């Protein structure tokens, strides 16, 4: 065995060991929380659908403000398409649904990080932090570039909610409501 | 099965994984176009968007670029089949593996949002293919790559099963029904199924937990039980693809199975 074999073998053994440790939440968050690992996604997270299974669909509601100051009623964006058995071969739309799922997760994570802020100044920072999260920006980009049905629309506002039917009844939980954002 | 066959079969499955992902992305023309939700100039990783190659990357990550990656992966898939069926010099397999790694690298770092575990698995498997097969002729390093790939698969199942064990939703049997009752991961069939057979959710939850935790131990058993474990794994991923629409997992996780089979049949 040459020294190159030893180095490469050790590196992969080390990487495999880190991959195993990275699955443990507290280690991920505290001990190994190096930003470059997150940035370059050098270690995997394999805890699929656990501990919290994805039992929620992401629902997006939008309303519009017109030049005269009037508001439209809330309407849901129908981005979800009925599933088909052919999805095992070809399923591009799952990436859109996963995108919105990740946006909600990003907004929630940011909110949980900054929520314990009570005074007004901190609350402003908290709200700004949420609006600068990847999830909020991604969602906003989508909302603002939906086609305009009316030339007099000047701004849009959105609500993100999660809906589940796990208990048999439909339950809807709001996640966040945006400010009005100019569309032009 | 030789080490070369193992890596070539891995390349074939990675090619299909890459082709499916990139062609599916290319099909989302409106979303990939400027100001769409997958517009790389908006959701691409910051470190990439600030790199000197930003102009080239923007082209690669356009709908046409994604189509190019998809066609490259498809071609690599056909070549992999050819290499499996005929005797070719190993150097061609190594060139093939390098091209596949380049495609996987580009796909993995296209965006942070909207990716999943299949992307992770494809990327880590492709790194092992590049470093331990394409860039090395050492039999020891070839073997290291195979062990790394099989190790990633075992960690993925064990970690997933173990974290489910600590989730009350999974232990109480609510998770399977809950997930498969959504519009995102379920369909009309699964929604009706759980309305009719509510108890099946508990069975599915515990079967998933049990199989995922026990998977790494298949190496301790003889041929029959070992191949039963492999068979259950394949059925599991096909079921997830069929019922949940997560088709990318079939190919991405499937790409790690040749390494598991190699270790189980050649080494133990």
Coordinates of C-alpha atoms in Angstrom, one line a residue:
Chain A
X1 CA 0.0 0.0 0.0
X2 CA 1.5 3.3 -1.1
X3 CA 1.3 6.6 0.9
X4 CA -1.3 7.9 -1.6
X5 CA -3.5 4.8 -0.8
X6 CA -3.2 5.6 2.9
X7 CA -4.1 9.3 2.5
X8 CA -7.1 8.6 0.2
X9 CA -8.3 5.8 2.4
X10 CA -8.0 7.9 5.5
X11 CA -9.8 10.8 3.9
X12 CA -12.8 8.7 2.8
X13 CA -12.9 7.0 6.2
X14 CA -12.9 10.4 7.9
X15 CA -15.6 11.7 5.5
X16 CA -17.8 8.6 6.1
X17 CA -17.4 9.0 9.9
X18 CA -18.3 12.7 9.7
X19 CA -21.3 11.7 7.5
X20 CA -22.5 9.4 10.3
X21 CA -22.0 12.0 13.0
X22 CA -23.7 14.7 10.9
X23 CA -27.0 12.8 11.2
X24 CA -27.1 13.6 14.9
X25 CA -28.9 17.0 15.3
X26 CA -27.1 18.4 18.3
X27 CA -23.7 17.6 16.8
X28 CA -24.8 19.2 13.5
X29 CA -26.0 22.3 15.2
X30 CA -23.2 22.9 17.8
X31 CA -20.0 20.9 17.5
X32 CA -19.8 20.6 13.7
X33 CA -21.7 23.7 12.7
X34 CA -19.0 25.0 10.4
X35 CA -20.5 27.3 7.9
X36 CA -18.5 26.0 4.9
X37 CA -20.0 22.5 5.4
X38 CA -23.5 24.1 5.1
X39 CA -22.5 26.4 2.2
X40 CA -21.0 23.6 0.1
X41 CA -23.3 20.9 1.4
X42 CA -20.3 18.6 2.0
X43 CA -22.1 16.3 4.4
X44 CA -25.5 14.7 3.8
X45 CA -28.6 14.8 6.0
X46 CA -30.5 11.6 5.6
X47 CA -33.3 11.8 8.1
X48 CA -36.1 11.6 5.5
X49 CA -39.5 12.5 6.8
X50 CA -38.3 12.3 10.4
X51 CA -38.6 13.2 13.2
X52 CA -41.4 15.4 11.7
X53 CA -43.0 13.7 8.7
X54 CA -44.1 16.0 5.9
X55 CA -47.8 15.7 6.5
X56 CA -48.5 19.3 5.3
X57 CA -49.2 20.7 1.8
X58 CA -48.0 24.2 1.3
X59 CA -50.8 26.6 0.3
X60 CA -50.2 30.1 -1.1
X61 CA -52.8 32.8 -1.1
X62 CA -52.4 36.1 -2.9
X63 CA -54.3 39.4 -3.0
X64 CA -53.7 42.4 -5.1
X65 CA -53.7 46.2 -4.5
X66 CA -55.0 48.4 -7.3
X67 CA -54.0 52.0 -8.2
X68 CA -57.2 53.3 -6.6
X69 CA -56.2 51.7 -3.3
X70 CA -58.8 48.9 -3.5
X71 CA -57.9 45.3 -2.7
X72 CA -58.9 42.0 -4.4
X73 CA -60.1 39.1 -2.4
X74 CA -57.6 36.4 -1.4
X75 CA -57.2 33.7 -4.0
X76 CA -55.1 30.5 -3.9
X77 CA -52.4 29.8 -6.4
X78 CA -53.1 26.5 -8.0
X79 CA -49.5 25.2 -8.4
X80 CA -50.4 21.7 -7.3
X81 CA -51.3 19.3 -10.1
X82 CA -53.0 15.9 -9.6
X83 CA -50.5 13.1 -9.2
X84 CA -50.4 10.3 -11.7
X85 CA -48.9 6.8 -11.8
X86 CA -46.6 7.9 -14.6
X87 CA -44.8 10.1 -12.0
X88 CA -42.4 7.2 -11.3
X89 CA -40.9 7.8 -14.7
X90 CA -41.4 11.5 -15.2
X91 CA -42.3 14.0 -12.5
X92 CA -40.9 17.5 -13.0
X93 CA -43.6 19.3 -11.0
X94 CA -42.4 17.6 -7.8
X95 CA -39.4 20.1 -7.9
X96 CA -41.8 23.0 -7.7
X97 CA -43.7 21.5 -4.7
X98 CA -40.3 20.7 -3.0
X99 CA -39.2 24.3 -3.7
X100 CA -42.2 25.7 -1.8
X101 CA -41.8 23.1 0.9
X102 CA -38.2 24.3 1.4
X103 CA -39.2 28.0 1.3
X104 CA -41.7 27.3 4.2
X105 CA -39.0 25.4 6.1
X106 CA -36.5 28.3 5.6
X107 CA -39.0 30.9 6.8
X108 CA -39.9 28.8 9.8
X109 CA -36.2 28.1 10.7
X110 CA -35.5 31.9 10.4
X111 CA -38.5 32.7 12.6
X112 CA -37.6 30.2 15.2
X113 CA -34.1 31.6 15.4
X114 CA -35.2 35.2 15.9
X115 CA -38.6 34.8 17.6
X116 CA -37.6 35.6 21.2
X117 CA -37.3 39.3 20.5
X118 CA -39.9 41.4 22.3
X119 CA -39.0 45.1 22.1
X120 CA -39.9 47.2 19.0
X121 CA -36.4 47.6 17.6
X122 CA -35.7 43.9 17.9
X123 CA -39.1 43.1 16.3
X124 CA -38.1 45.3 13.3
X125 CA -34.9 43.4 13.0
X126 CA -36.7 40.1 13.3
X127 CA -39.2 41.0 10.6
X128 CA -36.3 42.2 8.3
X129 CA -34.4 39.0 9.0
X130 CA -37.4 36.9 7.9
X131 CA -37.8 39.0 4.8
X132 CA -34.2 38.4 3.9
X133 CA -34.4 34.6 4.4
X134 CA -33.9 32.5 1.2
X135 CA -37.4 31.1 1.6
X136 CA -39.1 34.5 1.7
X137 CA -37.1 35.8 -1.2
X138 CA -37.8 32.7 -3.3
X139 CA -41.5 32.9 -2.5
X140 CA -41.6 36.7 -3.2
X141 CA -39.8 36.2 -6.5
X142 CA -42.5 33.7 -7.5
X143 CA -45.4 35.9 -6.4
X144 CA -44.2 39.1 -8.0
X145 CA -43.6 37.5 -11.4
X146 CA -47.0 35.9 -11.8
X147 CA -48.8 37.3 -14.8
X148 CA -50.6 40.6 -14.2
X149 CA -54.4 40.2 -15.0
X150 CA -55.0 43.9 -14.7
X151 CA -52.7 46.8 -15.7
X152 CA -53.9 48.8 -12.6
X153 CA -52.4 46.3 -10.1
X154 CA -49.6 48.0 -8.2
X155 CA -48.7 45.6 -5.4
X156 CA -49.2 42.0 -4.1
X157 CA -49.4 40.5 -0.7
X158 CA -49.2 36.7 0.1
X159 CA -50.0 34.4 2.9
X160 CA -48.3 31.0 3.2
X161 CA -50.2 28.3 5.0
X162 CA -49.8 24.6 5.7
X163 CA -52.8 22.2 5.2
X164 CA -53.2 18.7 6.4
X165 CA -55.9 16.0 6.3
X166 CA -54.0 13.6 8.5
X167 CA -56.7 13.4 11.1
X168 CA -59.5 13.1 8.6
X169 CA -60.5 16.8 8.8
X170 CA -58.8 19.5 6.8
X171 CA -56.6 21.7 9.1
X172 CA -55.0 24.9 7.9
X173 CA -52.1 26.5 9.8
X174 CA -50.9 30.0 8.7
X175 CA -47.1 30.3 8.5
X176 CA -46.6 33.9 7.5
X177 CA -48.2 37.0 5.9
X178 CA -46.1 39.3 3.8
X179 CA -46.3 43.1 3.4
X180 CA -47.5 44.5 0.1
X181 CA -44.7 44.4 -2.4
X182 CA -44.8 46.6 -5.5
X183 CA -45.1 44.6 -8.7
X184 CA -43.5 47.2 -11.0
Chain B
X1 CA -18.9 -9.1 -10.7
X2 CA -15.5 -7.2 -11.0
X3 CA -14.6 -3.8 -9.6
X4 CA -14.8 -2.4 -13.1
X5 CA -18.3 -3.9 -13.6
X6 CA -19.4 -2.5 -10.3
X7 CA -18.3 1.0 -11.1
X8 CA -19.7 0.8 -14.7
X9 CA -23.0 -0.3 -13.4
X10 CA -22.9 2.6 -10.9
X11 CA -22.1 5.0 -13.7
X12 CA -25.1 3.6 -15.6
X13 CA -27.5 4.3 -12.7
X14 CA -25.9 7.7 -12.0
X15 CA -26.4 8.6 -15.7
X16 CA -30.1 7.8 -15.5
X17 CA -30.3 9.8 -12.3
X18 CA -28.6 12.8 -13.9
X19 CA -30.6 12.5 -17.1
X20 CA -33.9 12.4 -15.3
X21 CA -33.1 15.3 -13.0
X22 CA -31.7 17.6 -15.8
X23 CA -34.4 16.8 -18.3
X24 CA -37.1 17.3 -15.7
X25 CA -35.5 20.7 -14.9
X26 CA -35.3 21.6 -18.6
X27 CA -39.0 20.8 -18.9
X28 CA -39.7 23.6 -16.4
X29 CA -39.0 26.2 -18.9
X30 CA -41.1 28.9 -17.4
X31 CA -39.6 28.3 -13.9
X32 CA -36.0 28.3 -15.2
X33 CA -36.4 31.4 -17.4
X34 CA -35.3 34.8 -16.1
X35 CA -37.4 35.7 -13.0
X36 CA -38.9 32.2 -12.7
X37 CA -38.7 30.4 -9.4
X38 CA -35.7 28.4 -10.6
X39 CA -33.9 31.3 -12.2
X40 CA -30.3 30.6 -11.3
X41 CA -29.4 34.3 -11.1
X42 CA -31.8 34.5 -8.1
X43 CA -31.6 31.1 -6.3
X44 CA -28.2 29.9 -7.3
X45 CA -25.7 29.6 -4.4
X46 CA -24.1 33.0 -3.7
X47 CA -20.5 31.6 -4.0
X48 CA -21.2 30.4 -7.5
X49 CA -23.0 33.6 -8.6
X50 CA -19.9 35.6 -7.4
X51 CA -17.4 33.4 -9.2
X52 CA -15.5 34.6 -12.2
X53 CA -17.3 32.0 -14.4
X54 CA -20.7 33.5 -13.7
X55 CA -21.5 34.1 -17.4
X56 CA -20.7 30.5 -18.3
X57 CA -22.6 29.1 -15.4
X58 CA -25.6 31.2 -16.2
X59 CA -25.6 29.6 -19.7
X60 CA -25.1 26.1 -18.3
X61 CA -28.0 26.6 -15.9
X62 CA -30.4 27.9 -18.5
X63 CA -33.1 25.6 -19.9
X64 CA -30.9 24.9 -22.9
X65 CA -27.9 24.2 -20.7
X66 CA -30.0 21.8 -18.5
X67 CA -31.1 20.0 -21.7
X68 CA -27.4 19.7 -22.7
X69 CA -26.6 18.1 -19.3
X70 CA -29.6 15.8 -19.8
X71 CA -28.5 14.7 -23.2
X72 CA -24.9 14.2 -22.0
X73 CA -26.1 12.0 -19.2
X74 CA -28.3 10.0 -21.6
X75 CA -25.3 9.4 -23.9
X76 CA -23.2 8.3 -20.8
X77 CA -26.0 5.9 -19.9
X78 CA -25.9 4.3 -23.4
X79 CA -22.1 4.1 -23.2
X80 CA -22.2 2.5 -19.8
X81 CA -24.5 -0.3 -21.2
X82 CA -22.0 -0.7 -24.1
X83 CA -19.1 -0.9 -21.6
X84 CA -20.9 -3.5 -19.5
X85 CA -21.7 -5.7 -22.5
X86 CA -18.3 -5.5 -24.2
X87 CA -14.7 -5.7 -23.2
X88 CA -13.3 -2.1 -23.3
X89 CA -10.1 -0.7 -21.9
X90 CA -10.7 0.7 -18.4
X91 CA -9.6 4.2 -19.5
X92 CA -12.9 4.6 -21.3
X93 CA -14.8 3.8 -18.2
X94 CA -12.7 6.3 -16.3
X95 CA -13.4 9.1 -18.9
X96 CA -17.1 8.2 -18.7
X97 CA -17.1 8.4 -14.9
X98 CA -15.3 11.8 -15.0
X99 CA -18.0 13.2 -17.4
X100 CA -20.8 11.9 -15.1
X101 CA -19.1 13.5 -12.1
X102 CA -19.0 16.8 -13.9
X103 CA -22.7 16.6 -14.6
X104 CA -23.5 15.6 -11.0
X105 CA -21.4 18.5 -9.7
X106 CA -23.2 21.0 -11.8
X107 CA -26.6 19.6 -10.9
X108 CA -25.8 19.4 -7.2
X109 CA -24.8 23.1 -6.9
X110 CA -27.4 24.6 -9.2
X111 CA -29.6 25.6 -6.3
X112 CA -30.0 25.1 -2.5
X113 CA -33.8 25.3 -2.4
X114 CA -35.9 22.5 -4.0
X115 CA -33.3 19.8 -3.8
X116 CA -33.6 16.4 -2.0
X117 CA -31.8 13.4 -0.6
X118 CA -31.6 11.9 -4.1
X119 CA -29.4 14.8 -5.1
X120 CA -27.1 14.3 -2.1
X121 CA -26.7 10.6 -2.7
X122 CA -26.0 11.0 -6.5
X123 CA -23.4 13.6 -5.7
X124 CA -21.5 11.6 -3.0
X125 CA -21.6 8.5 -5.1
X126 CA -20.2 10.4 -8.1
X127 CA -17.3 11.8 -6.0
X128 CA -16.3 8.3 -5.0
X129 CA -16.5 7.3 -8.6
X130 CA -14.3 10.2 -9.7
X131 CA -11.6 9.9 -7.0
X132 CA -11.5 6.2 -6.4
X133 CA -12.1 4.9 -9.9
X134 CA -11.4 7.6 -12.5
X135 CA -8.3 9.1 -10.9
X136 CA -6.8 5.9 -9.5
X137 CA -5.6 2.6 -10.7
X138 CA -4.9 1.3 -7.2
X139 CA -7.1 -1.7 -6.4
X140 CA -7.1 -0.6 -2.7
X141 CA -8.4 2.9 -3.6
X142 CA -11.0 1.3 -5.9
X143 CA -12.2 -0.7 -3.0
X144 CA -12.2 2.3 -0.7
X145 CA -14.7 4.0 -3.1
X146 CA -17.0 1.0 -3.1
X147 CA -16.9 0.8 0.7
X148 CA -17.6 4.6 0.9
X149 CA -20.6 4.3 -1.4
X150 CA -22.0 1.3 0.5
X151 CA -21.3 3.1 3.8
X152 CA -23.3 6.1 2.6
X153 CA -26.2 3.9 1.8
X154 CA -26.1 2.1 5.1
X155 CA -25.8 5.5 7.0
X156 CA -28.7 6.9 5.1
X157 CA -31.1 4.0 5.9
X158 CA -29.9 3.6 9.5
X159 CA -30.1 7.4 10.3
X160 CA -33.5 7.6 8.6
X161 CA -34.9 4.6 10.5
X162 CA -33.3 5.7 13.8
X163 CA -34.7 9.2 13.7
X164 CA -38.2 7.8 12.9
X165 CA -37.9 5.6 16.0
X166 CA -37.7 8.8 18.1
X167 CA -40.7 10.4 16.4
X168 CA -44.1 9.8 18.1
X169 CA -45.9 10.2 14.7
X170 CA -43.9 7.3 13.3
X171 CA -44.2 5.1 16.4
X172 CA -47.9 5.7 16.7
X173 CA -48.4 4.9 13.0
X174 CA -49.7 8.4 12.0
X175 CA -46.8 9.4 9.7
X176 CA -47.4 7.1 6.7
X177 CA -51.1 8.0 6.6
X178 CA -50.3 11.7 7.1
X179 CA -47.6 11.9 4.4
X180 CA -49.6 9.8 1.9
X181 CA -52.7 11.9 2.5
X182 CA -51.1 15.1 1.2
X183 CA -51.4 16.2 -2.4
X184 CA -47.6 16.6 -2.5
X185 CA -46.7 13.0 -1.7
X186 CA -49.9 11.1 -1.9
X187 CA -52.5 10.4 -4.6
X188 CA -56.2 9.5 -4.8
X189 CA -55.3 5.8 -4.3
X190 CA -53.3 6.3 -1.1
X191 CA -55.9 8.7 0.3
X192 CA -58.7 6.2 -0.2
X193 CA -56.5 3.3 0.9
X194 CA -55.9 4.8 4.4
X195 CA -59.6 5.8 4.7
X196 CA -60.5 2.1 4.2
X197 CA -57.5 0.4 6.0
X198 CA -56.6 2.8 8.8
X199 CA -54.5 0.2 10.6
X200 CA -52.2 -0.3 7.6
X201 CA -50.4 3.0 8.5
X202 CA -49.1 1.5 11.8
X203 CA -47.8 -1.6 9.9
X204 CA -46.1 0.5 7.2
X205 CA -44.5 2.8 9.7
X206 CA -43.0 0.0 11.7
X207 CA -42.0 -2.0 8.6
X208 CA -40.1 1.1 7.3
X209 CA -38.4 1.7 10.7
X210 CA -37.5 -1.9 11.1
X211 CA -36.1 -2.4 7.6
X212 CA -34.2 0.9 7.6
X213 CA -32.5 0.2 10.9
X214 CA -31.7 -3.4 10.0
X215 CA -30.4 -2.8 6.5
X216 CA -26.7 -2.3 7.5
X217 CA -26.8 -5.7 9.2
X218 CA -27.5 -7.6 6.0
X219 CA -23.7 -8.0 5.5
X220 CA -23.7 -10.4 8.5
X221 CA -26.0 -12.9 6.8
X222 CA -25.6 -15.5 4.1
X223 CA -26.7 -15.2 0.5
X224 CA -30.4 -15.8 1.0
X225 CA -31.0 -13.1 3.6
X226 CA -28.5 -10.8 2.0
X227 CA -30.3 -10.8 -1.3
X228 CA -33.7 -10.6 0.5
X229 CA -32.5 -7.3 2.0
X230 CA -31.4 -6.1 -1.4
X231 CA -34.8 -7.1 -2.9
X232 CA -36.7 -5.3 -0.1
X233 CA -34.6 -2.2 -0.7
X234 CA -35.4 -2.2 -4.5
X235 CA -39.1 -2.8 -3.8
X236 CA -39.0 0.0 -1.2
X237 CA -37.6 2.6 -3.6
X238 CA -39.9 1.5 -6.4
X239 CA -42.9 1.9 -4.0
X240 CA -41.7 5.3 -3.0
X241 CA -41.4 6.3 -6.6
X242 CA -44.8 4.8 -7.5
X243 CA -46.9 6.1 -4.6
X244 CA -45.0 9.3 -3.6
X245 CA -43.8 10.3 -7.0
X246 CA -40.2 10.5 -5.8
X247 CA -38.7 8.9 -8.9
X248 CA -35.2 10.4 -8.5
X249 CA -34.6 8.3 -5.4
X250 CA -35.0 5.1 -7.4
X251 CA -31.9 5.9 -9.5
X252 CA -29.9 7.9 -7.0
X253 CA -30.1 5.3 -4.3
X254 CA -30.1 2.5 -6.8
X255 CA -26.6 3.7 -7.9
X256 CA -25.3 2.7 -4.5
X257 CA -26.6 -0.9 -4.7
X258 CA -23.9 -2.3 -7.0
X259 CA -21.3 -1.4 -4.3
X260 CA -23.4 -3.2 -1.6
X261 CA -23.8 -6.2 -3.8
X262 CA -20.0 -6.2 -4.6
X263 CA -19.1 -6.2 -0.9
X264 CA -21.8 -8.8 0.0
X265 CA -20.7 -11.2 -2.7
X266 CA -17.0 -10.7 -3.1
X267 CA -15.7 -9.6 0.2
X268 CA -17.8 -11.3 2.8

